[in-house]
Amino acid sequence: MPKNKYIDMDITNLPTPAFIVDERLLRKNLEILKSVIDRTGCKILLAQKGFSMFYFYPLIGKYLNGTTASSLFEARLGYEEMELKNTERKLETHIFNPSYREDEFDEIMEITNHIVFNSFNQWNKFKDKVREFEEKNGKKISCGLRLNPEFSEVETEIYNPAGRFSRFGVTLENFREDELEGLDGFHFHALCEQNSDALENVLKIFEKKFGKYLYDMKWLNFGGGHHITRADYDIEKLIKWINYIKEKYDVEVYLEPGEAVALNTGFLVSEVLDITKNEMDILLMDTSASCHMPDVIEMPYRPFIFGSGMPDEKKYTYKLGGPTCLAGDIIGDYSFDEAVKVGDKLILLIWHIIVW
């Protein structure tokens, strides 16, 4: 079959819009993550908010240690499609939610191994339920508390979980040392698409504020946002800090990357449906920023398109717009060496986040 000059597959007759995942690239990422597990003894979970294409869960389960979720149905997806379907290894299903619903909590306990609470109020509300469930079912649920170090180097505020007025986690001011009984671990999340130097800086602050309480815990979850599979990521520094925390506090360390699992493995193929003009040429695509790539608008970010350049960098410049009625459904401005025609297919590298 004729191969596309940008990706090693034929897209000539591919119906669009279409998401494509290259399993070879996915395996490469998983091998990198597994090397971190092997060198440190840590556990790495798939954060499903970053990649929830459950077709690949059996494959991912051969490398990672399970999934983490933020809702009942997301937890059920990880439990049913990864934990239950992997018979070779014991996998885990974790959940964190800022405020659990009482009418869902019984089912959450049925399908999860770890439950992280956002506040002491939430912990005190549900801890007796957890104990009763454990006694009745003979199943251990490891409970943890999310802490907020009140420090982060995330520049885009909408993605900053430790920013001012954040609803996530317990701050030092609100920490209740006398209410830790029954908790096995702590969780923090203060990164977004960042290198291990950002993790290092967060851990230094976290240790100063909460380190003395770690000696009585069984695990510490570093959260997500680790861009481990990025080409310039400093894996050696990550390994150093994982081993340091494990050895100093005698705790198990968890990481829960989402985007790093599928980083640079996925493509979005879109067809040009029409070309119009309003001061500049506009390509009307069959792909929507708001529907297929919401972070283009929310973050915002500019997805890479193979063969393109920045506006006016190449001979022909276009604005790319989606098929919805939302005026702001704009993918961005791009330039190309050759004029784009109706029926042409453009390939977007979804490096930021893959949503299925």
C-alpha positions as MATLAB code, in Angstrom:
seq = 'MPKNKYIDMDITNLPTPAFIVDERLLRKNLEILKSVIDRTGCKILLAQKGFSMFYFYPLIGKYLNGTTASSLFEARLGYEEMELKNTERKLETHIFNPSYREDEFDEIMEITNHIVFNSFNQWNKFKDKVREFEEKNGKKISCGLRLNPEFSEVETEIYNPAGRFSRFGVTLENFREDELEGLDGFHFHALCEQNSDALENVLKIFEKKFGKYLYDMKWLNFGGGHHITRADYDIEKLIKWINYIKEKYDVEVYLEPGEAVALNTGFLVSEVLDITKNEMDILLMDTSASCHMPDVIEMPYRPFIFGSGMPDEKKYTYKLGGPTCLAGDIIGDYSFDEAVKVGDKLILLIWHIIVW';
ca = [
       0.000    0.000    0.000;
       1.217    3.534   -0.664;
       2.606    5.097    2.495;
       2.041    8.689    3.472;
       5.280   10.675    3.366;
       4.817   11.870    6.940;
       3.566    8.759    8.759;
       4.317    5.150    7.962;
       0.809    4.154    6.844;
      -1.642    4.605    3.993;
      -4.412    7.149    4.661;
      -5.636    7.521    1.081;
      -9.076    6.057    1.700;
      -9.302    6.726    5.406;
     -12.672    8.195    6.485;
     -12.119   11.432    8.356;
     -11.924   12.866   10.917;
      -9.962    9.924   12.299;
      -7.718    9.403   15.273;
      -4.809    7.039   14.626;
      -2.507    5.491   17.215;
       0.733    3.880   16.076;
       1.160    0.836   18.325;
       4.886    0.770   17.637;
       5.303    4.246   19.076;
       3.044    3.425   22.005;
       5.187    0.396   22.877;
       8.278    2.597   22.746;
       6.753    4.935   25.338;
       5.677    2.019   27.518;
       9.189    0.596   27.431;
      10.573    3.907   28.693;
       8.061    3.974   31.534;
       8.747    0.333   32.374;
      12.467    1.102   32.591;
      11.684    3.636   35.339;
       9.658    0.991   37.181;
      12.466   -1.558   36.848;
      15.174    0.833   38.038;
      13.314    2.180   41.059;
      10.640   -0.305   42.088;
       8.039    2.458   41.853;
       4.572    1.910   40.450;
       3.294    3.832   37.431;
      -0.415    4.146   36.727;
      -2.185    5.267   33.566;
      -4.090    8.490   34.257;
      -7.097    7.873   32.050;
      -7.972   11.533   31.633;
      -4.932   11.738   29.350;
      -5.474    8.524   27.396;
      -8.533    6.301   27.686;
      -8.457    4.306   24.451;
      -9.243    1.053   26.202;
      -8.462   -1.047   23.140;
      -4.841   -0.684   24.257;
      -5.444   -1.381   27.964;
      -4.384   -5.052   27.754;
      -1.103   -3.921   26.178;
      -0.574   -1.108   28.685;
      -1.278   -3.530   31.529;
       1.745   -5.584   30.527;
       4.019   -2.622   31.282;
       2.329   -0.406   33.899;
       0.730   -1.130   37.277;
      -2.881   -0.151   36.654;
      -5.036    2.928   36.221;
      -6.165    5.979   38.119;
      -9.489    7.747   37.736;
     -11.431   10.778   38.929;
     -14.975    9.417   38.674;
     -16.934    6.217   39.196;
     -17.329    5.479   35.496;
     -13.690    6.213   34.728;
     -12.683    3.883   37.565;
     -15.017    1.226   36.195;
     -13.371    1.545   32.790;
      -9.923    0.927   34.264;
     -11.159   -1.900   36.482;
     -13.052   -3.748   33.745;
     -10.745   -3.144   30.801;
      -7.331   -3.340   32.466;
      -7.384   -4.911   35.917;
      -9.892   -7.695   35.195;
      -8.569   -8.481   31.723;
      -4.952   -8.838   32.820;
      -4.584  -12.324   34.260;
      -0.778  -12.361   34.246;
      -0.129   -9.566   36.771;
      -1.858   -8.034   39.766;
      -2.903   -4.538   38.755;
      -4.420   -1.696   40.753;
      -7.348    0.668   40.249;
      -6.995    4.037   42.002;
      -9.401    6.928   42.297;
      -9.253   10.535   43.419;
     -12.257   12.843   43.478;
     -12.519   16.224   45.210;
     -15.960   15.317   46.630;
     -17.380   11.796   46.425;
     -21.114   11.191   46.005;
     -22.678    9.035   48.704;
     -24.827    7.156   46.189;
     -21.720    6.096   44.235;
     -19.303    5.316   47.038;
     -20.329    1.697   47.636;
     -19.597    0.824   44.008;
     -16.322    2.756   44.142;
     -15.194    0.557   47.023;
     -16.153   -2.557   45.066;
     -13.894   -1.774   42.112;
     -10.923    0.169   43.530;
      -7.825   -0.698   45.554;
      -6.835    2.864   46.495;
      -9.091    5.805   47.344;
      -7.604    9.282   47.752;
      -9.629   11.891   49.633;
      -9.385   15.614   48.975;
      -9.941   16.829   52.542;
     -10.163   15.694   56.128;
     -13.902   16.373   55.907;
     -14.227   13.821   53.102;
     -12.002   11.324   54.926;
     -14.025   11.605   58.129;
     -17.279   11.315   56.210;
     -16.381    8.028   54.519;
     -13.746    6.312   56.692;
     -16.267    4.280   58.701;
     -17.852    3.088   55.462;
     -14.449    1.921   54.255;
     -13.759    0.050   57.491;
     -17.182   -1.629   57.444;
     -16.696   -2.640   53.815;
     -13.272   -4.115   54.560;
     -14.589   -6.155   57.505;
     -17.574   -7.412   55.539;
     -15.751   -8.267   52.315;
     -12.240   -9.096   53.490;
     -10.810   -6.642   50.984;
      -8.204   -4.051   51.908;
      -8.658   -0.556   50.485;
      -5.647    1.699   50.876;
      -6.831    5.222   51.665;
      -4.846    8.381   51.162;
      -5.122   12.126   51.458;
      -4.340   14.669   48.778;
      -2.050   17.454   49.964;
      -1.477   20.824   48.358;
       2.146   22.053   48.518;
       0.948   25.504   47.396;
       3.830   25.600   44.944;
       3.859   24.902   41.237;
       5.709   26.020   38.139;
       2.728   25.454   35.829;
       2.355   28.606   33.747;
      -1.159   28.083   32.352;
      -3.470   28.772   35.279;
      -6.348   26.598   34.083;
      -4.006   23.592   34.409;
      -2.372   24.612   37.684;
      -3.640   22.254   40.421;
      -1.606   23.985   43.131;
      -2.383   27.567   42.225;
      -4.026   30.196   44.384;
      -7.550   29.291   45.526;
      -7.125   25.748   44.178;
      -9.859   23.369   45.336;
      -7.436   20.436   45.287;
      -5.822   19.064   48.421;
      -5.142   20.039   52.010;
      -2.826   22.975   52.604;
      -0.420   23.077   55.545;
      -2.639   25.630   57.316;
      -5.553   23.170   57.185;
      -3.568   20.032   57.997;
      -4.876   18.051   60.994;
      -2.129   15.912   62.453;
      -4.525   14.255   64.904;
      -6.803   12.903   62.136;
      -4.284   10.803   60.189;
      -5.181    7.475   61.782;
      -6.257    4.968   59.137;
      -4.594    6.768   56.235;
      -1.883    4.880   54.339;
      -0.480    7.555   52.082;
      -0.353   11.027   50.636;
      -0.943   12.284   47.121;
       0.086   15.544   45.496;
      -0.200   16.836   41.945;
       1.566   20.037   40.922;
       2.896   19.424   37.393;
       1.617   19.777   33.843;
       3.719   18.646   30.849;
       6.915   19.277   32.820;
      10.415   17.913   33.214;
      11.880   16.361   36.350;
      13.478   19.638   37.457;
       9.957   20.921   38.168;
       9.262   17.763   40.185;
      12.496   18.305   42.106;
      11.451   21.828   43.072;
       7.993   20.701   44.159;
       9.388   17.824   46.235;
      11.714   20.169   48.123;
       8.732   22.312   49.160;
       6.597   19.254   49.888;
       9.277   17.811   52.162;
       9.617   21.017   54.148;
       5.878   21.174   54.757;
       4.831   17.543   55.083;
       7.986   15.404   55.172;
       7.828   14.619   58.883;
       4.423   12.979   58.419;
       5.682   10.671   55.662;
       7.515    8.442   58.138;
       4.153    7.060   59.279;
       2.857    6.460   55.733;
       3.120    3.501   53.384;
       3.127    5.364   50.064;
       3.472    8.727   48.352;
       1.862    9.465   44.992;
       3.710   12.079   42.901;
       0.588   12.671   40.773;
       0.714   13.331   37.049;
       2.090   15.880   34.606;
       5.433   14.084   34.206;
       6.524   14.272   30.538;
       8.725   11.212   30.960;
       8.623   10.068   27.328;
       9.567   13.464   25.891;
      12.931   13.447   24.145;
      14.535   16.012   26.463;
      13.141   14.612   29.717;
      15.769   14.055   32.430;
      14.963   10.484   33.476;
      18.055   10.182   35.654;
      16.867   13.036   37.867;
      13.431   11.436   38.171;
      14.992    8.125   39.204;
      17.206    9.898   41.741;
      14.225   11.520   43.437;
      12.074    8.402   43.429;
      14.853    6.405   45.090;
      15.575    9.227   47.531;
      11.963    9.371   48.745;
      11.666    5.579   48.901;
      14.831    5.169   50.936;
      14.449    8.148   53.275;
      10.828    7.550   54.248;
      10.494    3.818   53.514;
       7.429    4.394   51.339;
       6.234    3.069   48.023;
       6.198    5.705   45.278;
       3.475    6.059   42.670;
       3.424    8.161   39.510;
       0.352    8.611   37.366;
       1.227   10.107   33.971;
      -1.458   10.192   31.306;
      -0.137   12.160   28.398;
       3.348   10.636   28.678;
       1.896    7.213   27.905;
       0.583    8.288   24.508;
       2.857   11.258   23.797;
       3.638   11.581   20.066;
       1.951    8.268   19.262;
      -1.331    9.660   17.952;
      -2.428   11.521   14.855;
      -5.619   13.220   13.820;
      -6.345   13.077   10.095;
      -8.651   15.798    8.796;
      -9.964   16.595    5.310;
     -10.404   20.036    3.760;
     -14.113   20.384    2.917;
     -14.093   23.890    1.493;
     -11.990   27.018    1.159;
     -13.403   30.466    1.775;
     -11.907   33.936    2.120;
     -12.377   36.798    4.558;
      -9.248   38.971    4.394;
      -7.287   35.701    4.334;
      -7.835   32.188    2.975;
      -9.733   29.918    5.374;
      -9.727   26.129    5.235;
     -12.988   24.600    6.414;
     -12.070   21.257    7.958;
     -14.148   18.262    8.970;
     -12.391   18.423   12.343;
     -13.454   20.638   15.225;
     -11.130   22.235   17.734;
     -13.895   22.382   20.339;
     -14.996   18.771   19.822;
     -11.872   16.854   18.801;
      -9.158   18.986   20.410;
     -10.751   21.091   23.180;
      -7.391   22.079   24.655;
      -6.681   24.061   21.471;
      -9.238   26.534   22.794;
      -8.969   25.967   26.544;
      -5.199   26.025   27.073;
      -4.672   27.299   24.343;
      -2.154   25.362   22.269;
      -1.283   25.012   18.605;
      -1.212   21.440   17.278;
       1.587   20.582   14.889;
       0.532   19.793   11.304;
       2.961   17.819    9.170;
       4.342   19.848    6.269;
       3.234   23.161    7.721;
       4.965   26.217    9.086;
       4.116   29.304   11.085;
       1.944   31.976    9.399;
       3.791   33.511    6.410;
       6.784   31.249    6.925;
       5.871   29.346    3.768;
       4.266   30.596    0.553;
       0.586   29.905    1.315;
      -0.986   30.854    4.653;
      -4.407   29.691    5.848;
      -6.633   29.873    8.888;
      -8.087   26.462    9.788;
     -11.641   26.354   11.090;
     -13.977   23.593   12.233;
     -17.469   22.621   11.006;
     -19.425   23.739   14.091;
     -21.455   26.910   14.610;
     -19.047   28.134   17.303;
     -17.307   31.263   15.999;
     -14.187   30.423   17.989;
     -13.867   26.890   16.598;
     -10.470   27.758   15.120;
      -7.516   25.367   14.996;
      -4.994   28.062   14.103;
      -3.061   29.746   11.279;
      -0.623   27.668    9.220;
       1.469   28.067    6.094;
       2.365   25.511    3.403;
       4.808   25.297    0.499;
       2.037   24.361   -1.932;
      -1.532   25.583   -2.241;
      -3.997   23.449   -0.262;
      -6.959   22.054   -2.230;
     -10.424   20.845   -1.283;
     -10.156   17.135   -0.552;
      -6.591   17.328    0.773;
      -5.934   15.540    4.032;
      -3.909   17.176    6.781;
      -2.247   15.194    9.560;
      -2.163   16.752   13.010;
       0.213   15.442   15.644;
      -1.782   15.350   18.861;
       1.219   15.812   21.122;
      -0.581   17.678   23.881;
      -3.399   15.364   24.916;
      -5.331   12.560   23.303;
      -9.012   12.419   24.241;
     -11.084    9.483   23.084;
];
